[in-house]
Amino acid sequence: MRSPDGLEAILLVGGQGTRLRPLTLSTPKPLLPTAGVPFLAHQLAKARAYGVRRVVFATSYRASMFGEAFGDGSGFGLEIVYMTEDTPLGTGGAIRNAARALTCPPDAPVLVLNGDILSGHDIAEQVDLHVSRGAAVTLHLTEVDDPSRFGCVPTDDDGRVSAFLEKTPNPVTNRINAGCYVFQRSVIDAIPEGQVVSVERETFPGLIAAGELVLGYADTSYWLDVGTPAAFVQGSADLVLGKLASPALPGPVGECLLLDGAVVSPEAKVTCGTVVGPRARVEAGASVRGSVLSEGCHVASGATVVNSVVGVGARVASGAVLREVVVGDGAHIGPGNELTSGMRVWPGVNLPECAVRFSSDV
Ligand code: GTP
């Protein structure tokens, strides 16, 4: 099925992205460069490919940066309008606030997307299910190996959602809320205006308790919530490697993506979906795997960078090793430092040369 005529979308992009600090101190999560373009460009391209032509951004944190990045949307073949909350209203309050800019009638479906999800699911099938069953809301559900880290969403044999369950060590299903919804406009209009509301904790459980038809559209296609540093670098690498197709990719897929003015020595190894940002440099003998090197950063000879983010203008000195690390903008990692597993270096920090080396062969 093609998109119903004039289907509008709301993109939730007002969160502070605390789990991705320090990257999100200066740039909101949905605008972080991901495989060469702002993260949202991948979602917008997907929505447009489906037939969405008008998108309302629900902004709050660093709201003005979204307009600077996407303007009126014409460069993306879309009309984009911005609705900003003075104070964050939560997911439900943000959807209600954004709905003031919708033009569709109360009985029309509206696509609502979390602004931090990469997904290969078929939006057309989800909307089709919603319309054909006359649901109040239809949620995309994905299956994860370890549902205990998420709230889970059980359904009956007919796809009707029976509950929204909080995190528990013994989940009843491995299906979780995947952060893409189709709402009837009238259901959005019934959310209280100007109040902090969570769709996950209030709106959806309330609709189920009231006997409204809340449907699950379950599938097992590619899905990733890029809310953590590990997931963010994985999402970027997966796009570069072609594990998820995106019409917004600025170059061909392969082992690495080199952006304008990036310089990589022929004697460096840059692999596993690494992005080398504009004017970034990687010297001879360096090894970079599955990482995001931001604009103007520098990885010196013999350094190793694995599954990490190196911020704008940051420098990684000769022989330093980074594994699953976030280096903030303008920081400097001195020679010989070895940083691992989730360490975060704040912007502008200078780690001097490491005098003490820990080694298994000492
Ligand atoms: P963390 O702080 O790391 O949890 O990230 P987050 O702020 O993005 O929160 P979360 O991942 O739970 O949010 C899911 C989606 O809803 C994201 O796309 C957020 O941008 C968005 N979001 C969360 N809270 C608000 C809000 O109060 N207003 C708006 N407009 N969007 C929100």
PDB file of C-alpha atoms and ligand atoms in Angstrom, residues 11-20 29-30 58-60 83 85 87-91 94 113-116 200 225 227, ligand 1:
ATOM      1  CA  LEU A  11       9.257  13.582  14.828  1.00  0.00           C
ATOM      2  CA  LEU A  12      10.126  13.590  18.534  1.00  0.00           C
ATOM      3  CA  VAL A  13      13.481  15.332  18.786  1.00  0.00           C
ATOM      4  CA  GLY A  14      13.352  17.303  22.040  1.00  0.00           C
ATOM      5  CA  GLY A  15      15.185  14.963  24.411  1.00  0.00           C
ATOM      6  CA  GLN A  16      18.449  15.932  26.097  1.00  0.00           C
ATOM      7  CA  GLY A  17      20.236  12.729  25.089  1.00  0.00           C
ATOM      8  CA  THR A  18      21.884  12.415  28.500  1.00  0.00           C
ATOM      9  CA  ARG A  19      23.203   8.921  27.810  1.00  0.00           C
ATOM     10  CA  LEU A  20      25.191  10.252  24.876  1.00  0.00           C
ATOM     11  CA  LYS A  29      21.271  13.531  19.522  1.00  0.00           C
ATOM     12  CA  PRO A  30      19.099  13.636  16.360  1.00  0.00           C
ATOM     13  CA  ALA A  58       8.616  18.399  18.258  1.00  0.00           C
ATOM     14  CA  THR A  59      11.633  20.285  19.588  1.00  0.00           C
ATOM     15  CA  SER A  60      12.790  21.417  23.019  1.00  0.00           C
ATOM     16  CA  MET A  83       6.841  23.224  17.334  1.00  0.00           C
ATOM     17  CA  GLU A  85       8.148  23.328  24.040  1.00  0.00           C
ATOM     18  CA  THR A  87       9.930  23.271  28.996  1.00  0.00           C
ATOM     19  CA  PRO A  88      10.139  19.610  27.927  1.00  0.00           C
ATOM     20  CA  LEU A  89       6.662  18.025  27.957  1.00  0.00           C
ATOM     21  CA  GLY A  90       7.733  14.367  27.720  1.00  0.00           C
ATOM     22  CA  THR A  91       6.871  12.160  24.763  1.00  0.00           C
ATOM     23  CA  ALA A  94       5.383  16.795  22.917  1.00  0.00           C
ATOM     24  CA  LEU A 113       8.684   8.660  15.160  1.00  0.00           C
ATOM     25  CA  ASN A 114      11.192   8.769  18.008  1.00  0.00           C
ATOM     26  CA  GLY A 115      14.145  10.732  16.700  1.00  0.00           C
ATOM     27  CA  ASP A 116      16.795   8.214  17.725  1.00  0.00           C
ATOM     28  CA  GLU A 200       4.793   4.875  27.383  1.00  0.00           C
ATOM     29  CA  ASP A 225      17.972   2.627  19.386  1.00  0.00           C
ATOM     30  CA  GLY A 227      20.680   6.263  22.592  1.00  0.00           C
TER      31      GLY A 227
HETATM   32  P1  GTP B   1      18.324  10.090  27.236  1.00  0.00           P
HETATM   33  O1  GTP B   1      18.336  11.362  28.048  1.00  0.00           O
HETATM   34  O2  GTP B   1      19.711   9.593  26.961  1.00  0.00           O
HETATM   35  O3  GTP B   1      17.418   9.030  27.786  1.00  0.00           O
HETATM   36  O4  GTP B   1      17.771  10.433  25.753  1.00  0.00           O
HETATM   37  P2  GTP B   1      16.451  11.229  25.307  1.00  0.00           P
HETATM   38  O5  GTP B   1      16.419  12.544  25.964  1.00  0.00           O
HETATM   39  O6  GTP B   1      16.453  11.270  23.809  1.00  0.00           O
HETATM   40  O7  GTP B   1      15.244  10.368  25.843  1.00  0.00           O
HETATM   41  P3  GTP B   1      14.533   9.100  25.168  1.00  0.00           P
HETATM   42  O8  GTP B   1      15.550   8.292  24.422  1.00  0.00           O
HETATM   43  O9  GTP B   1      13.730   8.419  26.187  1.00  0.00           O
HETATM   44  O10 GTP B   1      13.528   9.818  24.167  1.00  0.00           O
HETATM   45  C1  GTP B   1      12.893   9.142  23.111  1.00  0.00           C
HETATM   46  C2  GTP B   1      12.583  10.163  22.022  1.00  0.00           C
HETATM   47  O11 GTP B   1      11.672  11.148  22.527  1.00  0.00           O
HETATM   48  C3  GTP B   1      13.798  10.903  21.528  1.00  0.00           C
HETATM   49  O12 GTP B   1      13.654  11.067  20.137  1.00  0.00           O
HETATM   50  C4  GTP B   1      13.746  12.227  22.255  1.00  0.00           C
HETATM   51  O13 GTP B   1      14.307  13.291  21.485  1.00  0.00           O
HETATM   52  C5  GTP B   1      12.260  12.437  22.435  1.00  0.00           C
HETATM   53  N1  GTP B   1      11.888  13.146  23.667  1.00  0.00           N
HETATM   54  C6  GTP B   1      12.044  12.708  24.941  1.00  0.00           C
HETATM   55  N2  GTP B   1      11.541  13.592  25.815  1.00  0.00           N
HETATM   56  C7  GTP B   1      11.058  14.619  25.075  1.00  0.00           C
HETATM   57  C8  GTP B   1      10.404  15.864  25.411  1.00  0.00           C
HETATM   58  O14 GTP B   1      10.175  16.216  26.574  1.00  0.00           O
HETATM   59  N3  GTP B   1      10.031  16.672  24.367  1.00  0.00           N
HETATM   60  C9  GTP B   1      10.278  16.334  23.062  1.00  0.00           C
HETATM   61  N4  GTP B   1       9.888  17.181  22.097  1.00  0.00           N
HETATM   62  N5  GTP B   1      10.877  15.173  22.712  1.00  0.00           N
HETATM   63  C10 GTP B   1      11.262  14.338  23.719  1.00  0.00           C
END
